[in-house]
Amino acid sequence: MSTWPQCAMIYDGTFSGFLTCVAESFRTKEYPFYFLPPGTEQISLYPLREIHTDPALARTVYQALETQVSAAFRRIVTYSFLTCLPQKERHIFDVVYLGFLQALPQDMTDDRLLILERAVHHLTHEAHQYKGFLRFSDYGGVLVGQITPKNRVLPLLRPHFCQRLPNEAFLIHDKTHREGLFYADHKWKLRPVDHLDLDRPDQAELECRALWRRFYNTIAIESRHNPKCRMTHMPKRFWGDMTEFQEDPA
């Protein structure tokens, strides 16, 4: 257990901001017990430290995660920040603190490591599912897909869809985290998207959706209809964004 005095850190919620918090913690020898978003009015028993993101300092810490520990360690730290793990910053910092002090447990069943490993597995599994469950619609030559993931899966989906659709222009909108992956002319960007207003699909798109629903229903074998089995392979929480489960407007 650290002997550093504890504090609460307010930061902008970005990965660069979190790495800046790590650097400031080691500089001031203070152990952050809470990580809070900006504008927080929460009463804290710990001294509040407002940390302003320093991209250069964050890059230094990011490189140190590999040079001072390992590439695998940097990966689990980076991926853990994309998860929906409650109080993820605190759990990540606990492990980073041990890693930089060369006190990282070698036993992967250690609770501090295991909680991150499980969160990362949940993240990567969800991203893998969306590679098959994501549905695109054509809006004037731009493919648009909307998802409602639990984790921030867009950074993991980017390589797959940019390679699969290299000559297309597309947008994947994460409604949960209000961000979008934009791709066009072999270039991509991740940008905040608070709300996405889409025009009504044209007739060609509506007909394409109808054909896809007809195909999905036609290949089903009625005598083998098993809703529980289907939900095992295709969890129900994905259905709301999948064309084949949406009502036919006709």
Short mmCIF file of C-alpha atoms in Angstrom, two decimals:
data_model
loop_
_atom_site.label_atom_id
_atom_site.label_comp_id
_atom_site.label_asym_id
_atom_site.label_seq_id
_atom_site.Cartn_x
_atom_site.Cartn_y
_atom_site.Cartn_z
CA MET A 1 0.00 0.00 0.00
CA SER A 2 1.33 3.43 -0.90
CA THR A 3 2.45 5.81 1.86
CA TRP A 4 1.78 8.83 -0.37
CA PRO A 5 -0.93 11.21 0.88
CA GLN A 6 -4.18 10.74 -0.99
CA CYS A 7 -5.98 13.30 -3.15
CA ALA A 8 -8.75 13.59 -5.74
CA MET A 9 -7.87 14.64 -9.30
CA ILE A 10 -10.12 16.55 -11.67
CA TYR A 11 -9.24 16.05 -15.35
CA ASP A 12 -10.86 16.28 -18.79
CA GLY A 13 -11.70 12.58 -19.13
CA THR A 14 -9.32 11.88 -22.02
CA PHE A 15 -6.57 9.26 -22.09
CA SER A 16 -3.97 12.02 -22.47
CA GLY A 17 -5.50 13.73 -19.47
CA PHE A 18 -5.30 10.54 -17.43
CA LEU A 19 -1.63 10.01 -18.34
CA THR A 20 -0.96 13.62 -17.32
CA CYS A 21 -2.56 12.79 -13.96
CA VAL A 22 -0.17 9.85 -13.63
CA ALA A 23 2.81 12.12 -14.27
CA GLU A 24 1.60 14.74 -11.78
CA SER A 25 0.98 12.08 -9.16
CA PHE A 26 4.55 10.82 -9.36
CA ARG A 27 5.88 14.38 -9.41
CA THR A 28 4.02 15.50 -6.29
CA LYS A 29 4.07 12.07 -4.60
CA GLU A 30 0.29 12.13 -4.11
CA TYR A 31 -1.92 9.09 -4.63
CA PRO A 32 -5.20 9.87 -6.44
CA PHE A 33 -8.07 8.12 -4.70
CA TYR A 34 -10.70 9.65 -6.99
CA PHE A 35 -10.66 10.81 -10.61
CA LEU A 36 -13.41 13.33 -11.31
CA PRO A 37 -14.70 15.00 -14.51
CA PRO A 38 -14.37 18.80 -14.90
CA GLY A 39 -17.00 20.94 -13.22
CA THR A 40 -17.59 18.37 -10.49
CA GLU A 41 -19.23 19.79 -7.39
CA GLN A 42 -18.87 16.58 -5.40
CA ILE A 43 -17.77 17.07 -1.79
CA SER A 44 -14.54 15.22 -1.20
CA LEU A 45 -12.63 14.49 1.99
CA TYR A 46 -9.45 14.53 -0.08
CA PRO A 47 -7.63 17.60 -1.40
CA LEU A 48 -8.76 18.42 -4.94
CA ARG A 49 -6.15 18.74 -7.68
CA GLU A 50 -7.23 20.08 -11.06
CA ILE A 51 -4.95 18.63 -13.73
CA HIS A 52 -4.64 20.30 -17.13
CA THR A 53 -3.81 17.94 -19.98
CA ASP A 54 -0.26 18.15 -21.28
CA PRO A 55 0.01 16.12 -24.54
CA ALA A 56 3.82 16.08 -24.51
CA LEU A 57 3.93 14.86 -20.91
CA ALA A 58 1.25 12.28 -21.69
CA ARG A 59 3.33 10.92 -24.58
CA THR A 60 6.31 10.57 -22.25
CA VAL A 61 4.25 8.53 -19.79
CA TYR A 62 2.77 6.45 -22.64
CA GLN A 63 6.25 5.54 -23.87
CA ALA A 64 7.39 4.78 -20.33
CA LEU A 65 4.62 2.22 -19.93
CA GLU A 66 6.50 0.09 -22.46
CA THR A 67 10.13 1.02 -21.80
CA GLN A 68 9.90 0.73 -18.01
CA VAL A 69 7.47 -2.20 -17.89
CA SER A 70 6.49 -3.92 -21.17
CA ALA A 71 4.54 -3.59 -24.40
CA ALA A 72 1.87 -5.96 -23.04
CA PHE A 73 1.53 -3.74 -19.97
CA ARG A 74 1.01 -0.64 -22.11
CA ARG A 75 -1.65 -2.48 -24.11
CA ILE A 76 -3.67 -3.48 -21.06
CA VAL A 77 -3.47 0.06 -19.67
CA THR A 78 -4.58 1.57 -23.00
CA TYR A 79 -7.39 -0.93 -23.55
CA SER A 80 -8.57 -0.69 -19.94
CA PHE A 81 -9.25 3.01 -20.44
CA LEU A 82 -11.73 2.13 -23.21
CA THR A 83 -13.76 -0.18 -20.98
CA CYS A 84 -16.95 0.48 -19.03
CA LEU A 85 -15.30 -0.66 -15.80
CA PRO A 86 -16.62 1.47 -12.90
CA GLN A 87 -13.91 3.73 -11.45
CA LYS A 88 -11.58 2.46 -14.15
CA GLU A 89 -9.03 5.26 -13.61
CA ARG A 90 -8.47 4.21 -10.00
CA HIS A 91 -8.03 0.55 -10.96
CA ILE A 92 -5.65 1.46 -13.80
CA PHE A 93 -3.61 3.80 -11.61
CA ASP A 94 -3.21 1.10 -8.93
CA VAL A 95 -1.57 -1.15 -11.51
CA VAL A 96 0.49 1.67 -13.13
CA TYR A 97 1.82 2.62 -9.69
CA LEU A 98 3.00 -0.95 -9.11
CA GLY A 99 4.43 -1.22 -12.61
CA PHE A 100 6.55 1.93 -12.36
CA LEU A 101 7.85 0.89 -8.92
CA GLN A 102 8.83 -2.53 -10.31
CA ALA A 103 6.39 -4.16 -7.89
CA LEU A 104 3.92 -5.55 -10.44
CA PRO A 105 2.65 -9.00 -9.36
CA GLN A 106 3.74 -11.81 -11.65
CA ASP A 107 0.66 -13.81 -10.71
CA MET A 108 -2.06 -12.85 -13.20
CA THR A 109 -4.71 -14.00 -10.68
CA ASP A 110 -3.84 -11.03 -8.49
CA ASP A 111 -7.08 -9.08 -8.02
CA ARG A 112 -5.56 -5.79 -9.20
CA LEU A 113 -4.55 -7.32 -12.52
CA LEU A 114 -7.47 -9.68 -12.87
CA ILE A 115 -10.08 -6.92 -12.74
CA LEU A 116 -8.39 -5.17 -15.69
CA GLU A 117 -7.94 -8.40 -17.63
CA ARG A 118 -11.64 -9.17 -17.31
CA ALA A 119 -12.64 -5.65 -18.35
CA VAL A 120 -10.36 -5.79 -21.41
CA HIS A 121 -11.75 -9.20 -22.36
CA HIS A 122 -15.26 -7.75 -22.21
CA LEU A 123 -14.13 -4.86 -24.42
CA THR A 124 -12.44 -7.00 -27.07
CA HIS A 125 -15.29 -9.51 -27.13
CA GLU A 126 -17.86 -6.76 -27.66
CA ALA A 127 -15.75 -5.24 -30.46
CA HIS A 128 -15.50 -8.66 -32.10
CA GLN A 129 -19.30 -9.05 -31.95
CA TYR A 130 -19.84 -5.68 -33.61
CA LYS A 131 -17.69 -6.74 -36.56
CA GLY A 132 -20.55 -9.07 -37.43
CA PHE A 133 -23.56 -7.26 -35.96
CA LEU A 134 -22.95 -3.74 -37.28
CA ARG A 135 -25.35 -2.76 -40.09
CA PHE A 136 -24.78 0.10 -42.56
CA SER A 137 -27.35 2.15 -44.46
CA ASP A 138 -26.67 4.22 -47.58
CA TYR A 139 -27.32 7.96 -47.18
CA GLY A 140 -26.41 9.70 -50.41
CA GLY A 141 -23.30 7.62 -51.01
CA VAL A 142 -22.15 7.61 -47.38
CA LEU A 143 -22.53 4.42 -45.35
CA VAL A 144 -23.83 5.10 -41.85
CA GLY A 145 -24.01 2.59 -39.01
CA GLN A 146 -25.19 3.22 -35.47
CA ILE A 147 -24.30 1.19 -32.40
CA THR A 148 -24.98 1.33 -28.65
CA PRO A 149 -21.98 -0.44 -27.08
CA LYS A 150 -21.18 -0.69 -23.39
CA ASN A 151 -17.47 -0.05 -24.04
CA ARG A 152 -15.73 2.46 -26.32
CA VAL A 153 -15.22 0.01 -29.17
CA LEU A 154 -14.67 2.45 -32.06
CA PRO A 155 -10.84 2.47 -31.78
CA LEU A 156 -10.88 -1.34 -32.02
CA LEU A 157 -13.37 -1.37 -34.91
CA ARG A 158 -11.42 1.20 -36.93
CA PRO A 159 -8.73 -1.11 -38.42
CA HIS A 160 -11.29 -3.75 -39.39
CA PHE A 161 -13.73 -1.50 -41.24
CA CYS A 162 -11.10 0.78 -42.77
CA GLN A 163 -9.48 -2.30 -44.33
CA ARG A 164 -12.77 -3.93 -45.25
CA LEU A 165 -14.24 -0.80 -46.89
CA PRO A 166 -11.14 1.04 -48.16
CA ASN A 167 -12.87 2.81 -51.06
CA GLU A 168 -16.06 3.79 -49.25
CA ALA A 169 -17.02 6.82 -47.20
CA PHE A 170 -18.60 5.77 -43.92
CA LEU A 171 -19.56 6.87 -40.44
CA ILE A 172 -19.96 4.63 -37.41
CA HIS A 173 -21.87 6.47 -34.70
CA ASP A 174 -21.47 5.33 -31.09
CA LYS A 175 -24.70 6.57 -29.49
CA THR A 176 -23.63 5.50 -26.00
CA HIS A 177 -20.42 7.54 -25.83
CA ARG A 178 -21.54 10.17 -28.36
CA GLU A 179 -18.63 9.84 -30.74
CA GLY A 180 -18.17 8.88 -34.35
CA LEU A 181 -15.61 7.21 -36.58
CA PHE A 182 -15.43 9.11 -39.88
CA TYR A 183 -13.69 7.59 -42.91
CA ALA A 184 -13.27 8.96 -46.44
CA ASP A 185 -10.47 9.19 -49.04
CA HIS A 186 -8.39 6.66 -47.06
CA LYS A 187 -8.33 8.94 -44.01
CA TRP A 188 -10.09 8.48 -40.67
CA LYS A 189 -10.96 10.59 -37.64
CA LEU A 190 -12.61 10.00 -34.29
CA ARG A 191 -14.75 12.96 -33.31
CA PRO A 192 -17.41 13.76 -30.68
CA VAL A 193 -20.96 13.44 -32.04
CA ASP A 194 -23.52 14.57 -29.49
CA HIS A 195 -26.50 13.91 -31.73
CA LEU A 196 -26.93 12.59 -35.26
CA ASP A 197 -29.92 13.68 -37.33
CA LEU A 198 -30.34 11.48 -40.41
CA ASP A 199 -32.63 12.18 -43.35
CA ARG A 200 -35.27 9.65 -44.27
CA PRO A 201 -33.66 6.86 -46.33
CA ASP A 202 -34.38 7.01 -50.05
CA GLN A 203 -36.50 4.40 -51.80
CA ALA A 204 -33.50 2.32 -52.92
CA GLU A 205 -32.25 2.03 -49.33
CA LEU A 206 -35.71 1.11 -48.05
CA GLU A 207 -36.00 -1.61 -50.69
CA CYS A 208 -32.56 -2.93 -49.79
CA ARG A 209 -33.58 -3.16 -46.13
CA ALA A 210 -36.77 -4.94 -47.08
CA LEU A 211 -34.81 -7.47 -49.15
CA TRP A 212 -32.43 -8.11 -46.27
CA ARG A 213 -35.33 -8.71 -43.88
CA ARG A 214 -36.98 -11.01 -46.42
CA PHE A 215 -33.73 -12.97 -46.82
CA TYR A 216 -33.29 -13.26 -43.05
CA ASN A 217 -36.84 -14.53 -42.56
CA THR A 218 -36.73 -16.86 -45.56
CA ILE A 219 -33.62 -18.80 -44.53
CA ALA A 220 -35.06 -19.44 -41.06
CA ILE A 221 -36.19 -23.03 -40.44
CA GLU A 222 -39.52 -22.73 -38.65
CA SER A 223 -39.36 -26.21 -37.11
CA ARG A 224 -36.03 -25.33 -35.49
CA HIS A 225 -37.06 -21.93 -34.16
CA ASN A 226 -35.24 -21.50 -30.83
CA PRO A 227 -35.29 -17.96 -29.42
CA LYS A 228 -33.00 -18.79 -26.47
CA CYS A 229 -30.38 -20.30 -28.76
CA ARG A 230 -30.57 -17.26 -31.06
CA MET A 231 -30.02 -14.90 -28.14
CA THR A 232 -26.98 -16.94 -27.12
CA HIS A 233 -25.31 -16.31 -30.47
CA MET A 234 -26.85 -12.87 -31.08
CA PRO A 235 -27.57 -11.12 -27.73
CA LYS A 236 -30.83 -9.19 -27.68
CA ARG A 237 -29.17 -5.89 -26.77
CA PHE A 238 -27.76 -5.72 -30.32
CA TRP A 239 -31.12 -6.15 -32.04
CA GLY A 240 -32.23 -2.52 -31.83
CA ASP A 241 -29.54 -1.42 -34.31
CA MET A 242 -29.82 -4.40 -36.68
CA THR A 243 -31.82 -4.08 -39.88
CA GLU A 244 -33.31 -7.58 -39.77
CA PHE A 245 -34.99 -6.89 -36.41
CA GLN A 246 -36.49 -3.53 -37.32
CA GLU A 247 -40.09 -3.21 -38.38
CA ASP A 248 -40.86 -3.03 -42.09
CA PRO A 249 -42.36 0.44 -42.74
CA ALA A 250 -44.37 -1.02 -45.62
#
